[in-house]
Every structure is written in C-alpha cells, then in structure tokens.
Rosetta silent file (secondary structure, phi, psi, omega in degrees, C-alpha in Angstrom):
SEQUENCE: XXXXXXXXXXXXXXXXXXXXXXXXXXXXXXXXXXXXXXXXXXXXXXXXXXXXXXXXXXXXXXXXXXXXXXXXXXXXXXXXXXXXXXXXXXXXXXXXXXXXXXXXXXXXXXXXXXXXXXXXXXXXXXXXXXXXXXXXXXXXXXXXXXXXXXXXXXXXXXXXXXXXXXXXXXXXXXXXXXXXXXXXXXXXXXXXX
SCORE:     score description
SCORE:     0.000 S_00000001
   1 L     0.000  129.552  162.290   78.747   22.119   61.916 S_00000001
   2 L   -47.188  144.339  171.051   79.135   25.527   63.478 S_00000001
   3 L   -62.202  128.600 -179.160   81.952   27.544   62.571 S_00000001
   4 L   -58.817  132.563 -152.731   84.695   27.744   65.636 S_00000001
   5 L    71.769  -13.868 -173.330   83.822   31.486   67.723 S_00000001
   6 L   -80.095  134.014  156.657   80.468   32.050   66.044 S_00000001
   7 L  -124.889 -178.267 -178.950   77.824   31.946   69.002 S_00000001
   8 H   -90.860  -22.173  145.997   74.569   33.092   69.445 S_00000001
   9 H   -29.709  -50.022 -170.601   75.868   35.735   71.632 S_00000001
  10 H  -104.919   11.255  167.514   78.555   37.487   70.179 S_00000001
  11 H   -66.668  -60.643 -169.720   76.620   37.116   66.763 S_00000001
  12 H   -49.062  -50.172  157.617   73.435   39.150   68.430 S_00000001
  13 H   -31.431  -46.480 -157.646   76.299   41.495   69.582 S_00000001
  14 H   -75.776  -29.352 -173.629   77.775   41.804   66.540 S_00000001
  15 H   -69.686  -13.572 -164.355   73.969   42.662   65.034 S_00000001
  16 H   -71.237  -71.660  158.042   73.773   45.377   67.535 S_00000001
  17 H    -8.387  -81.578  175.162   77.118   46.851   66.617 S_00000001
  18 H   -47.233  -29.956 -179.422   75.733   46.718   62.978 S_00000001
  19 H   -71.482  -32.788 -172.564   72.136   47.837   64.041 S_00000001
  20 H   -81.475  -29.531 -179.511   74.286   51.123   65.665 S_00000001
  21 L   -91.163    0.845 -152.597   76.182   51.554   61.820 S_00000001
  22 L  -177.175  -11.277  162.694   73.845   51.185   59.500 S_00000001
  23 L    94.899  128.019 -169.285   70.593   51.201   61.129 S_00000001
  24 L   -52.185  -18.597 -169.339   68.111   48.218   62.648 S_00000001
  25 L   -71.819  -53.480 -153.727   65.867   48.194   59.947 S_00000001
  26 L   -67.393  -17.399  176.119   68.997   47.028   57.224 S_00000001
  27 L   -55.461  134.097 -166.374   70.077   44.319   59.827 S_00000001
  28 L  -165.613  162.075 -165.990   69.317   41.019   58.747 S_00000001
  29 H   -61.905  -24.537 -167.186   71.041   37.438   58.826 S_00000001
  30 H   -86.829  -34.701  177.001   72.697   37.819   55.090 S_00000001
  31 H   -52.892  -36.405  173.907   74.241   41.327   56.367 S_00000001
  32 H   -63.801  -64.636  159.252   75.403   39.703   59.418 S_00000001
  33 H   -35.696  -62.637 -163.278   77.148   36.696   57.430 S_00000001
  34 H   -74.383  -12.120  173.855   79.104   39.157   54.979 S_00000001
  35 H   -72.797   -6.784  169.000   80.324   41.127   58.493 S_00000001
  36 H  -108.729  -29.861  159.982   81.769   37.879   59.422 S_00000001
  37 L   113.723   59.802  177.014   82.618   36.566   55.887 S_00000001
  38 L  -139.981  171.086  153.001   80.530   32.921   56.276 S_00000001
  39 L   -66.334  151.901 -168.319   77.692   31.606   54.675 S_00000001
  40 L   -73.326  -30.165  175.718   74.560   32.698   55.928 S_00000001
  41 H   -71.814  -17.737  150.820   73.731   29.217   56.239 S_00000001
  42 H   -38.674  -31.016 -154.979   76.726   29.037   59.274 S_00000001
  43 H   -84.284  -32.081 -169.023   74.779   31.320   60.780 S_00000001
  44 H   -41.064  -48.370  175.058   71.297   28.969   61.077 S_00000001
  45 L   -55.030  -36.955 -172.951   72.568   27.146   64.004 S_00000001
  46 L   -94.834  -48.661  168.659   72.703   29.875   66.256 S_00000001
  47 L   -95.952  111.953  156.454   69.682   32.364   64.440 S_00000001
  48 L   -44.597  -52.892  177.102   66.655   31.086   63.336 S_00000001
  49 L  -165.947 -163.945 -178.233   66.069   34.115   60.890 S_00000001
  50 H   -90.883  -27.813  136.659   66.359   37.751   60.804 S_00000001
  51 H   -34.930  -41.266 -172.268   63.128   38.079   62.686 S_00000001
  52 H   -89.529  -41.754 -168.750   64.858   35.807   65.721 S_00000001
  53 H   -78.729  -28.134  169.892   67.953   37.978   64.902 S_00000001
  54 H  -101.543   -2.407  166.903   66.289   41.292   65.935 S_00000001
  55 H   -72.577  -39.146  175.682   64.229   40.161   68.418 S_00000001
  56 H   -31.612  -77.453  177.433   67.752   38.795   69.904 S_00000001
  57 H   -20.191  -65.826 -176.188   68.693   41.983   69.431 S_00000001
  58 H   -74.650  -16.529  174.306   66.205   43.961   70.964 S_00000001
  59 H   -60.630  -45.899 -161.219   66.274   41.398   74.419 S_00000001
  60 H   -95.841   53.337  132.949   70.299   42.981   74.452 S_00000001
  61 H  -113.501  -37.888  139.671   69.138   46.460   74.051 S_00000001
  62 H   -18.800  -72.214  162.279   66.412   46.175   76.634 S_00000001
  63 H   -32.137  -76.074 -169.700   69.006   44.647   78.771 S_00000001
  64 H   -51.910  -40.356 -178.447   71.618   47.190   78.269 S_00000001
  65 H   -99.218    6.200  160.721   69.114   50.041   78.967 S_00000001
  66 H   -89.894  -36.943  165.945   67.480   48.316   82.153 S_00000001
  67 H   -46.150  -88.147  157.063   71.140   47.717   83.293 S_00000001
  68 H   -23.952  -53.018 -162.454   72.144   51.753   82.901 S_00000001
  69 H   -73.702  -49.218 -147.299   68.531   53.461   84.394 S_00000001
  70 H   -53.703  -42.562 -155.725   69.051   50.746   87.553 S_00000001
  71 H   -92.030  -11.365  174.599   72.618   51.969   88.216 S_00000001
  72 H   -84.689    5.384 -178.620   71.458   55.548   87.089 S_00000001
  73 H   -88.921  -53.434 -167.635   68.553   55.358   90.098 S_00000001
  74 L   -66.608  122.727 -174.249   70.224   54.407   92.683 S_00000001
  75 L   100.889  -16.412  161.520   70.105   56.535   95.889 S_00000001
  76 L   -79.690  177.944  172.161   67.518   58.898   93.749 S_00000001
  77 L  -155.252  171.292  175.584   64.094   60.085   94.365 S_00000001
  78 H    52.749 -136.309 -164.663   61.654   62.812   92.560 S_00000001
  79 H   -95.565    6.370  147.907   62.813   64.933   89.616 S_00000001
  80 H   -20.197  -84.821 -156.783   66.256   63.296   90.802 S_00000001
  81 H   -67.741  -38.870 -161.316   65.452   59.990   89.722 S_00000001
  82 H   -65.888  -63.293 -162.917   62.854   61.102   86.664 S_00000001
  83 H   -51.662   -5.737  176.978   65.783   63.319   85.305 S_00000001
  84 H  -106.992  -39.831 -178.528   68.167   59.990   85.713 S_00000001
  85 H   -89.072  -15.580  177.989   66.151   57.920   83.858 S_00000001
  86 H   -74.906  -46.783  179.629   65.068   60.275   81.162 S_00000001
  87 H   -73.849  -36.342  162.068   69.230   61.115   80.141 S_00000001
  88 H   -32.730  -67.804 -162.420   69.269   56.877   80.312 S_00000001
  89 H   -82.237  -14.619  147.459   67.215   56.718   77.289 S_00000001
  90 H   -48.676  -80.068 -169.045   68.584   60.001   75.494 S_00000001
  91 H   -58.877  -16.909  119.094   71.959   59.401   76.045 S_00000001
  92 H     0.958 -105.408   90.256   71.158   55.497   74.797 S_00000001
  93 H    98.084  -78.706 -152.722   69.676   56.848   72.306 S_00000001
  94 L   -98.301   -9.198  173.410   72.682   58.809   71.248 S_00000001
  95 L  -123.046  -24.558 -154.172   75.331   56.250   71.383 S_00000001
  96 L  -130.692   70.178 -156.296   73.489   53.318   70.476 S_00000001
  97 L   -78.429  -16.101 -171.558   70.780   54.330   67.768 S_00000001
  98 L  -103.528   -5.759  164.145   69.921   51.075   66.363 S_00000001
  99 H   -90.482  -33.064 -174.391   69.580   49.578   69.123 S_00000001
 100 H   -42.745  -31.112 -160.348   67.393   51.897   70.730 S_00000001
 101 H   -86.872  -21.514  172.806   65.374   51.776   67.720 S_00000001
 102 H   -61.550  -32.196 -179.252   65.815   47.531   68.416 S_00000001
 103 H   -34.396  -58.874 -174.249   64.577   48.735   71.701 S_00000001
 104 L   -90.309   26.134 -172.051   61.206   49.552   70.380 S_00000001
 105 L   -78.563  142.424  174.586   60.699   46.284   68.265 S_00000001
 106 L   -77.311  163.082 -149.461   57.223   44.461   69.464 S_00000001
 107 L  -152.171  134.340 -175.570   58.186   42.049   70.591 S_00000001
 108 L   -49.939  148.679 -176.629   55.893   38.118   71.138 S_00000001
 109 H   -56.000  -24.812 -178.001   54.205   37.803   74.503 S_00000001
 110 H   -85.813  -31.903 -174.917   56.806   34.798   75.698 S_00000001
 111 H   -93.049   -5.012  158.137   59.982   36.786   74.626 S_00000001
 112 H   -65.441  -49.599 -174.248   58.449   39.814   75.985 S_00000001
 113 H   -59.087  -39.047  173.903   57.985   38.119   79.488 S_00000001
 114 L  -126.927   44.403  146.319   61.526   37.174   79.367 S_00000001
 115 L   -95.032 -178.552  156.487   63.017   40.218   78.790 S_00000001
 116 H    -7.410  -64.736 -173.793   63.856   43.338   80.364 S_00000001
 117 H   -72.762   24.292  151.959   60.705   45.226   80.290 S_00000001
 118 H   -93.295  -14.055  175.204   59.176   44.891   82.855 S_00000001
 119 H   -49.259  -35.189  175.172   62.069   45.906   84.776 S_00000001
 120 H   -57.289  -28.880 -176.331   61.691   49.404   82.657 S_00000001
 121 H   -79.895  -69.300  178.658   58.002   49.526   84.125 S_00000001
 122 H   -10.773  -67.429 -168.909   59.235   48.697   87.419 S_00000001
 123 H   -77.148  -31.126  158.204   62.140   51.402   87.669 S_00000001
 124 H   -57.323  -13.772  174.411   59.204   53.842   86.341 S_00000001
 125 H   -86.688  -54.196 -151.127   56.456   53.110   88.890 S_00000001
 126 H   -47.137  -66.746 -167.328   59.431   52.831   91.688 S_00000001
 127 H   -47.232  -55.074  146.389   60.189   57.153   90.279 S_00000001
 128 H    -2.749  -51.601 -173.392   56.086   57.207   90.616 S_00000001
 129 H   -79.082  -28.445 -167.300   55.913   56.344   94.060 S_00000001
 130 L   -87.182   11.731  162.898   57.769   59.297   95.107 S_00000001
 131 L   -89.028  -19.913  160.711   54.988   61.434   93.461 S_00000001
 132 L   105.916  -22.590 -176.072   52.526   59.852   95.557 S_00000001
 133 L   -42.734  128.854  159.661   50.347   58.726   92.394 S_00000001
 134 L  -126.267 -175.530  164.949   48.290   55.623   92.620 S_00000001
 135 L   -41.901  126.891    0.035   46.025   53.101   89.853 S_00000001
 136 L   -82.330  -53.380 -179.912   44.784   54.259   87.595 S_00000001
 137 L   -21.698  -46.784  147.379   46.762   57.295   87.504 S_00000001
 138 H   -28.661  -62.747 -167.804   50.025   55.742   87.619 S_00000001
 139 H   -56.136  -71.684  168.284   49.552   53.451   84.920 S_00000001
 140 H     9.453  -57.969 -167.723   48.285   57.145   82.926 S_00000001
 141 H   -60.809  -36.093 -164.891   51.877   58.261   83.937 S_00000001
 142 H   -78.406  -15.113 -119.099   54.027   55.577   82.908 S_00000001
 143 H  -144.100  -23.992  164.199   52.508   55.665   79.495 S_00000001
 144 H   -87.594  -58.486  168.334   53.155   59.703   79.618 S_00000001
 145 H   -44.238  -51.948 -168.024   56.433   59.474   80.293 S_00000001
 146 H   -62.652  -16.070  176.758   57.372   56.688   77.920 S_00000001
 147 H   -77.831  -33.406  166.972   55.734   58.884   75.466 S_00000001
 148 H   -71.799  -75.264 -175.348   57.459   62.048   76.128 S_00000001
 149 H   -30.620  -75.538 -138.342   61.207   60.514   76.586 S_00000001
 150 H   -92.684   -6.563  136.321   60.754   58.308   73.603 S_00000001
 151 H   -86.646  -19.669  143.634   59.260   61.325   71.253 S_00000001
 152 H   -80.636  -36.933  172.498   61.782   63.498   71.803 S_00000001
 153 H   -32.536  -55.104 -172.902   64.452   61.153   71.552 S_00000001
 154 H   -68.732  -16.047  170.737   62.900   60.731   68.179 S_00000001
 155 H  -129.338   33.427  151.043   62.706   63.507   67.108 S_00000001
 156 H   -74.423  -71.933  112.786   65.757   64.707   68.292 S_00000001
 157 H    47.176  -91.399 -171.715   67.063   61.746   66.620 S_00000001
 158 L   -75.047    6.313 -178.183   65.792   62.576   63.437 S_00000001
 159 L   119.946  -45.082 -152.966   66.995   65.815   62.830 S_00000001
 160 L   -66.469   -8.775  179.714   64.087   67.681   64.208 S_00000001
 161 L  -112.670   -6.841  172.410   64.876   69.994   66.509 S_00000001
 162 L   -35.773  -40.376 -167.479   68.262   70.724   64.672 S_00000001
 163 L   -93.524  -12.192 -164.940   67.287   74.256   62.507 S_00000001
 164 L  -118.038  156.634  172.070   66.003   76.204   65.539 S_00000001
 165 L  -102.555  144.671   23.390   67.090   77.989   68.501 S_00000001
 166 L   -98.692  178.226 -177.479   67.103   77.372   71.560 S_00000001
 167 L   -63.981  146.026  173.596   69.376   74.197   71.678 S_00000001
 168 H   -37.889  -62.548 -169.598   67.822   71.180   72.143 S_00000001
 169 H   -44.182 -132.328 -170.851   69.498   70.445   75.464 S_00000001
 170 H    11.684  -56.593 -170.609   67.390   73.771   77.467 S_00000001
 171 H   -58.543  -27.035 -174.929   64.210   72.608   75.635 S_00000001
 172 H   -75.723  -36.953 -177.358   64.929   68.684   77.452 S_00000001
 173 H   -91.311    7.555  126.398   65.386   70.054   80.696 S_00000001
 174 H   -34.745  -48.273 -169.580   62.353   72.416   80.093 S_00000001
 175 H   -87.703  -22.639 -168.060   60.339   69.382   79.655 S_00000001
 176 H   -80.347  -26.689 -179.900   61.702   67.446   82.487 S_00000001
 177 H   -88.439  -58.412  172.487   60.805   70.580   84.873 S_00000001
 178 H   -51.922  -28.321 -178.036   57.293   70.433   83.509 S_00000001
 179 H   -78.726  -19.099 -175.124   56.721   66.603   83.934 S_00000001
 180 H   -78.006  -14.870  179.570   57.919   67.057   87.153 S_00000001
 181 H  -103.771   -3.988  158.758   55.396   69.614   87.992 S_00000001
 182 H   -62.924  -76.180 -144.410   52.703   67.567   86.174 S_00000001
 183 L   -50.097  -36.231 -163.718   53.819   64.737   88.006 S_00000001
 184 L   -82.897  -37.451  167.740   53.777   66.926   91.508 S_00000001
 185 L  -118.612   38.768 -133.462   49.909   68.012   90.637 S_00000001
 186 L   -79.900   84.088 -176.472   48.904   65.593   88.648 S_00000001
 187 L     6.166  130.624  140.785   44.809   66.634   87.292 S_00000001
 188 L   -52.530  164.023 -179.282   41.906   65.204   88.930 S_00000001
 189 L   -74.517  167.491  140.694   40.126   63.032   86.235 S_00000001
 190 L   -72.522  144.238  179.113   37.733   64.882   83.951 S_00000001
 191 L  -118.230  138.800  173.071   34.068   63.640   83.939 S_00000001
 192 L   -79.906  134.997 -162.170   32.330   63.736   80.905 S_00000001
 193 L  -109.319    0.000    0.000   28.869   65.099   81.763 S_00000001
C-alpha cells in the first residue's frame, strides 16, 4: 500500500529539489526514500526506478523552462525576444542547476513527444521568424543557438569563466549582440567546389 501524501508528483518534485542540492547525477530512488524517511520499496508504486525517476524529472524541468521563455516572449520580437529567451535558460540555469542539467537528459522517443520540447523548438523558430530565416537555415539556427545558450551556461556553470576579467555578464550580452547580427545576416551556404 502507498504511504498517505507520497505521490508521483510531489515525489518527482521533491527529486528536483534534491537534483538542485546535490546534483542530478546523485539523484536516485534510494536517495529519494532517505529524504522522506520510507523504504525505497514505498516508493515503487509511484517510480518505476531511478531511470523513470529522472526522466520524471527532466518532463518537470522542461516544463518549468517552457513555462518561463513563453511568459518571457510575450509581446517580444528580434534581439528582444532572443535576449528573453537566452536569460530563461541562464537564469534557470542559475537557480535550478540540477534540473537544468535534468533538462538535458535524452530522453525515449514517446516521453520525448510528450513533453515540453517541442514547445522549446517552437518558441525558437517563432524568435526565427522575425529574422526572416527559412529551411534549411532555420533548422542550422535553432541548433546554433541551443548550442551557444547551453555552452555557456555550462561553462559558466562550471566555474569557467570565473578567474578572468571581464565579468561574465558583458561577455553574455557580447554574445547575444553577435547572434543577433549573425542572425540579421545570416551566410549564404558555402559550396564545396
């Protein structure tokens, strides 16, 4: 029988919480048990395993950070909107670390489908459109952006920009004035000859 308040909700919550102290990797169904002080087998009914528990996981971090760029969008356009959605996934990032890092879990093709991300593709073509960009060149885009935001994050993150001047902050909104001026002239293809 379940235990009375444990759901599968505020458990996946509570791994979040725990994914944000201690980091996503150490979350895992027996860690989860001793934060509520049950047997891990209490837990079974609601989580399959610790695999099911971070995918959970990564569905409510997806969530949480298509929820934020939507309401951080609205009524923008241009380096507006890119510059709203880029401080989404920073400041995310920056409060929430394990999830973010739940964020980037791969995630199976069915529970991919019914999460979040495609909304994240979505609100990135929708910022897209106002550069004028179409297929292939889009797709190109989305796949530059997710690369820049989510490699500095990381290695922001990590430490990495930490020993040097200038402050981090001036170098992100350096980069955000270049993508936007990528984004604004955005190369012809190259042909290989």
């Amino acid at each position: 029988m379940a235990r009375a308040g444990l759901t599968t909700e505020r458990l996946t919550r509570a791994g979040a919480e725990l994914a944000d102290e201690v980091g996503f990797d150490q979350v895992t169904v027996s860690a989860l048990a001793r934060r509520f002080d049950v047997k891990v087998a209490s837990l079974y009914s609601h989580v399959k395993n610790s695999q099911d528990l971070k995918t959970r996981i990564a569905l409510l971090a997806l969530e949480e950070l298509a929820d934020r760029g939507a309401a951080a969008l609205a009524g923008r356009a241009g380096k507006d909107a890119l510059a709203a959605l880029a401080n989404v996934y920073r400041d995310y990032a920056r409060e929430h670390p394990g999830r973010y890092a739940a964020a980037q879990l791969r995630l199976d093709p069915e529970a991919a489908a019914a999460g979040a991300g495609g909304r994240h593709a979505r609100m990135t073509r929708a910022i897209l459109r106002g550069y004028d960009l179409t297929e292939p060149d889009q797709t190109h885009a989305v796949r530059l952006l997710g690369s820049v935001f989510h490699g500095y994050v990381s290695l922001e993150m990590g430490g990495g920009f930490s020993h040097s001047a200038p402050d981090s902050q001036e170098s992100w909104s350096r980069i955000l004035d270049a993508l936007d001026a990528l984004l604004r002239n955005w190369p012809a293809p190259l042909h290989n000859p």
